[in-house]
Amino acid sequence: MSSQWEIPKPEPTKNEETTPFWEGTAAGELRFQECEECGNRQLPAAPACVACLSPKVVWRASAGRGTVFSYTVIHHAFHPAFAAEVPYVVADVELDEGPILVSGIRPVDPAAVSIGMAVEVWFEPMADNPEYVLHWFRPAGGES
Amino acid sequence: MGTLRPPRAVIAGVGHTSFGKHPGTSAWRLQVDAFRAALEDCGLQASDVDGLFTESQFSEPLLMHGSLLGRQLGLRPDVLSTQSQGGATCMSLCQTAAEMIDRGMCKVAAVVYGDNAKTGMPNIYGLAQMGRGQADFVAHGLLGGPAMEALSAMRYKHTYGVTDEMFGSVAVAFREHAVATSHAQYRDPLSMEAYLASRYIAEPLRLYDCTIASDGGACIILTAPEVAADLARPAVRVLGMGQAHNLDGLRDRDHYTHFAGARASKTAYAMAGLGPDDIDVAQFYDCFTSTVLITLEDYGFAPKGEGGAFALEGNLRIDGGRLPSNTDGGMLSCGNVTGWGQVIEATKQLRGDQGPRQVQGAATAICSGHGGFQANHATMILAVA
Ligand SMILES: [Zn+2]
């Protein structure tokens, strides 16, 4: 039974759609897809534009700034790998360019987080697998 | 959409196992036990069942689940359907079954689910159920149903000024109903003080805002009116059905505070020829208290943003409420069989013999099924035949 629970921290996946995103974070760049037909900007990555179905979607770099659209402070560790991190903040961040993406806000006092708060991206390789560099956000104007 | 009319189909039998901890009992055993209980409820035999409608257990997500279950039930059905729409699956399956009965493709349909979610699975929703590359948020720790729904609840709270007591009034009312329900999993009374003192799971959701986990199975038997006429228990009519699915996520920024339930219920109301004022009792998909408040609004029982005030005024209580809801305690207190409980309790209320928790004179009921974290929704309106 215990072995079932000794599972590593969940990793993102690289596939035909998502690989450019993770190549971007490894290069210190937060990327989103933009449709060359209709201009729609989207995340998560999809095989085509979800607004017009055009396959002509290209990757663009975000300036890495946005606001908190919604968030939660997670107190209960649903995965054993996060037990040492609770309470922690997960947020839907609305990029200035438009798309919303899931990320975490850290370092931050969870009580200081609010909807509409300005945030900026930073990057950190996953401890368990440095092949993946995760995007995190912190309050805008913080130390780098 | 074409002209809407109710299907010629009724609910003839309902059955479920006890809810709680059944360590060592397989999901299959719970499904078989529930199937047997529903047949005993209506007096039909397994050999009468010519339609099988299923959802795979979450503890062991399976392709072709209906075929595997059908073998264990010894069935040779004419029609078979396995669906996967999260908490909307039960009502979607019931709708498919009712339609096939109406068309004459089958006469007796069993809609079956069971899982040992309490003792048989790690509580890590969001990993197995979503395809590779579509669940990358798990890396940031967005894991577990409460965490995913909390993003909706926080936005809803922020947008409409919903208070903690408004969320709490749902949990307290449903627990009051569970106290009067002999088969409910949690029957200790819950006060608002105890609710407010309970620990956060994922803010703004506290322990008592979240569905319980249950080992349990449930089954609903639908049939044609002429078959039901010969049975011992009164049949309940399927009067309205509707679905809607917001699969485009946050491209519409309103989707965290306006669920697909508005569209689903509109279809169901139109099919039934009824409106919110005509509904006597409701069984909401209460995975979280916030989900109940938003659905109240989407279904037209309160204006958008005012579901919390509606609940806080006591309107969900059997005792004097305008819309007695989740009269067995729901998934917050009675048992969690992902949407089956809503249809089963609505059927029981319309039979009119539920003792201390009976809503007097209940002639119409509405049920909601909500799944996929703000994506999927199904509605059923039931009525005394
Ligand atoms: Zn496009």
PDB file of C-alpha atoms in Angstrom, chain A residues 4-5 7 10-15 18 22 40 44-45 50-51 68-76 78-80 82 88 90-92 94 98-100 102-104 106 115 126 134-136, chain B residues 119-125 127 131-148 150-156 158-159 199-204 250-251 253-254 256:
ATOM      1  CA  GLN A   4       1.350   3.309  -4.101  1.00  0.00           C
ATOM      2  CA  TRP A   5       1.706   6.598  -2.245  1.00  0.00           C
ATOM      3  CA  ILE A   7       5.025   8.738  -6.039  1.00  0.00           C
ATOM      4  CA  PRO A  10       3.799  15.214 -10.806  1.00  0.00           C
ATOM      5  CA  GLU A  11       5.556  16.513 -13.896  1.00  0.00           C
ATOM      6  CA  PRO A  12       4.248  18.322 -16.935  1.00  0.00           C
ATOM      7  CA  THR A  13       4.330  16.441 -20.220  1.00  0.00           C
ATOM      8  CA  LYS A  14       6.054  17.249 -23.462  1.00  0.00           C
ATOM      9  CA  ASN A  15       4.176  16.263 -26.578  1.00  0.00           C
ATOM     10  CA  THR A  18       3.241  21.356 -25.466  1.00  0.00           C
ATOM     11  CA  TRP A  22       8.418  23.884 -22.121  1.00  0.00           C
ATOM     12  CA  ASN A  40      -6.833  34.530 -31.124  1.00  0.00           C
ATOM     13  CA  PRO A  44      -3.045  25.649 -22.962  1.00  0.00           C
ATOM     14  CA  ALA A  45      -1.526  24.583 -26.242  1.00  0.00           C
ATOM     15  CA  VAL A  50      -9.779  26.982 -30.708  1.00  0.00           C
ATOM     16  CA  ALA A  51     -11.547  30.074 -32.064  1.00  0.00           C
ATOM     17  CA  VAL A  68      -4.583  37.253 -10.667  1.00  0.00           C
ATOM     18  CA  PHE A  69      -7.931  36.211 -12.186  1.00  0.00           C
ATOM     19  CA  SER A  70      -8.641  33.769  -9.366  1.00  0.00           C
ATOM     20  CA  TYR A  71      -6.635  31.830  -6.808  1.00  0.00           C
ATOM     21  CA  THR A  72      -6.828  29.407  -3.949  1.00  0.00           C
ATOM     22  CA  VAL A  73      -4.725  28.807  -0.891  1.00  0.00           C
ATOM     23  CA  ILE A  74      -4.292  25.055  -0.647  1.00  0.00           C
ATOM     24  CA  HIS A  75      -4.087  23.781   2.920  1.00  0.00           C
ATOM     25  CA  HIS A  76      -4.665  20.084   2.381  1.00  0.00           C
ATOM     26  CA  PHE A  78      -3.818  16.006  -1.969  1.00  0.00           C
ATOM     27  CA  HIS A  79      -0.493  14.650  -3.137  1.00  0.00           C
ATOM     28  CA  PRO A  80       2.185  13.542  -0.663  1.00  0.00           C
ATOM     29  CA  PHE A  82       3.216  18.717  -1.642  1.00  0.00           C
ATOM     30  CA  TYR A  88       0.563  27.352  -0.885  1.00  0.00           C
ATOM     31  CA  VAL A  90      -2.242  28.340  -6.950  1.00  0.00           C
ATOM     32  CA  ALA A  91      -3.699  30.930  -9.293  1.00  0.00           C
ATOM     33  CA  ASP A  92      -5.248  31.483 -12.667  1.00  0.00           C
ATOM     34  CA  GLU A  94      -4.450  36.473 -16.812  1.00  0.00           C
ATOM     35  CA  GLY A  98      -4.828  37.801 -22.961  1.00  0.00           C
ATOM     36  CA  PRO A  99      -4.511  34.092 -22.202  1.00  0.00           C
ATOM     37  CA  ILE A 100      -5.116  32.701 -18.714  1.00  0.00           C
ATOM     38  CA  VAL A 102      -2.466  28.085 -14.163  1.00  0.00           C
ATOM     39  CA  SER A 103       0.571  28.814 -12.060  1.00  0.00           C
ATOM     40  CA  GLY A 104       1.671  29.215  -8.486  1.00  0.00           C
ATOM     41  CA  ARG A 106       5.520  32.285  -4.587  1.00  0.00           C
ATOM     42  CA  ILE A 115      -7.946  38.927  -7.237  1.00  0.00           C
ATOM     43  CA  MET A 126      11.970  21.222 -11.025  1.00  0.00           C
ATOM     44  CA  LEU A 134       8.385  25.642 -14.200  1.00  0.00           C
ATOM     45  CA  HIS A 135       6.868  29.103 -14.516  1.00  0.00           C
ATOM     46  CA  TRP A 136       5.926  30.775 -11.234  1.00  0.00           C
TER      47      TRP A 136
ATOM     48  CA  THR B 119     -11.141   3.128   1.041  1.00  0.00           C
ATOM     49  CA  GLY B 120     -10.026   1.981  -2.398  1.00  0.00           C
ATOM     50  CA  MET B 121      -8.379   4.904  -4.157  1.00  0.00           C
ATOM     51  CA  PRO B 122      -5.780   7.575  -3.513  1.00  0.00           C
ATOM     52  CA  ASN B 123      -7.544  10.904  -3.360  1.00  0.00           C
ATOM     53  CA  ILE B 124      -5.579  12.498  -6.189  1.00  0.00           C
ATOM     54  CA  TYR B 125      -8.127  13.695  -8.703  1.00  0.00           C
ATOM     55  CA  LEU B 127      -3.975  13.049 -12.542  1.00  0.00           C
ATOM     56  CA  GLY B 131      -4.873  13.292 -20.973  1.00  0.00           C
ATOM     57  CA  ARG B 132      -1.163  13.929 -21.167  1.00  0.00           C
ATOM     58  CA  GLY B 133      -0.387  17.550 -21.861  1.00  0.00           C
ATOM     59  CA  GLN B 134      -3.858  18.664 -20.783  1.00  0.00           C
ATOM     60  CA  ALA B 135      -3.148  18.544 -17.063  1.00  0.00           C
ATOM     61  CA  ASP B 136       0.174  20.322 -16.756  1.00  0.00           C
ATOM     62  CA  PHE B 137      -1.186  22.412 -13.893  1.00  0.00           C
ATOM     63  CA  VAL B 138      -0.579  19.435 -11.592  1.00  0.00           C
ATOM     64  CA  ALA B 139       3.065  20.457 -11.502  1.00  0.00           C
ATOM     65  CA  HIS B 140       2.096  23.611  -9.598  1.00  0.00           C
ATOM     66  CA  GLY B 141       0.117  21.576  -7.092  1.00  0.00           C
ATOM     67  CA  LEU B 142      -3.399  22.124  -8.452  1.00  0.00           C
ATOM     68  CA  LEU B 143      -4.576  18.706  -7.342  1.00  0.00           C
ATOM     69  CA  GLY B 144      -7.799  17.439  -5.873  1.00  0.00           C
ATOM     70  CA  GLY B 145     -11.402  18.343  -6.631  1.00  0.00           C
ATOM     71  CA  PRO B 146     -11.626  21.006  -3.908  1.00  0.00           C
ATOM     72  CA  ALA B 147      -8.559  22.860  -5.211  1.00  0.00           C
ATOM     73  CA  MET B 148      -9.907  22.940  -8.752  1.00  0.00           C
ATOM     74  CA  ALA B 150     -11.910  26.601  -5.278  1.00  0.00           C
ATOM     75  CA  LEU B 151     -10.749  28.721  -8.216  1.00  0.00           C
ATOM     76  CA  SER B 152     -14.424  29.061  -9.181  1.00  0.00           C
ATOM     77  CA  ALA B 153     -15.576  29.592  -5.602  1.00  0.00           C
ATOM     78  CA  MET B 154     -13.010  32.326  -4.963  1.00  0.00           C
ATOM     79  CA  ARG B 155     -13.959  34.210  -8.114  1.00  0.00           C
ATOM     80  CA  TYR B 156     -17.663  33.825  -7.256  1.00  0.00           C
ATOM     81  CA  HIS B 158     -15.108  38.030  -4.934  1.00  0.00           C
ATOM     82  CA  THR B 159     -17.528  39.001  -7.708  1.00  0.00           C
ATOM     83  CA  ARG B 199     -10.194  23.851   8.689  1.00  0.00           C
ATOM     84  CA  TYR B 200      -9.639  25.112   5.180  1.00  0.00           C
ATOM     85  CA  ILE B 201      -9.065  22.520   2.483  1.00  0.00           C
ATOM     86  CA  ALA B 202      -8.537  24.982  -0.372  1.00  0.00           C
ATOM     87  CA  GLU B 203      -9.626  28.559   0.355  1.00  0.00           C
ATOM     88  CA  PRO B 204     -12.382  29.618   0.343  1.00  0.00           C
ATOM     89  CA  LEU B 250     -11.982  30.533 -19.487  1.00  0.00           C
ATOM     90  CA  ARG B 251     -12.145  31.877 -23.016  1.00  0.00           C
ATOM     91  CA  ARG B 253     -14.413  34.826 -18.389  1.00  0.00           C
ATOM     92  CA  ASP B 254     -17.863  34.230 -16.892  1.00  0.00           C
ATOM     93  CA  TYR B 256     -16.299  30.456 -13.122  1.00  0.00           C
TER      94      TYR B 256
END
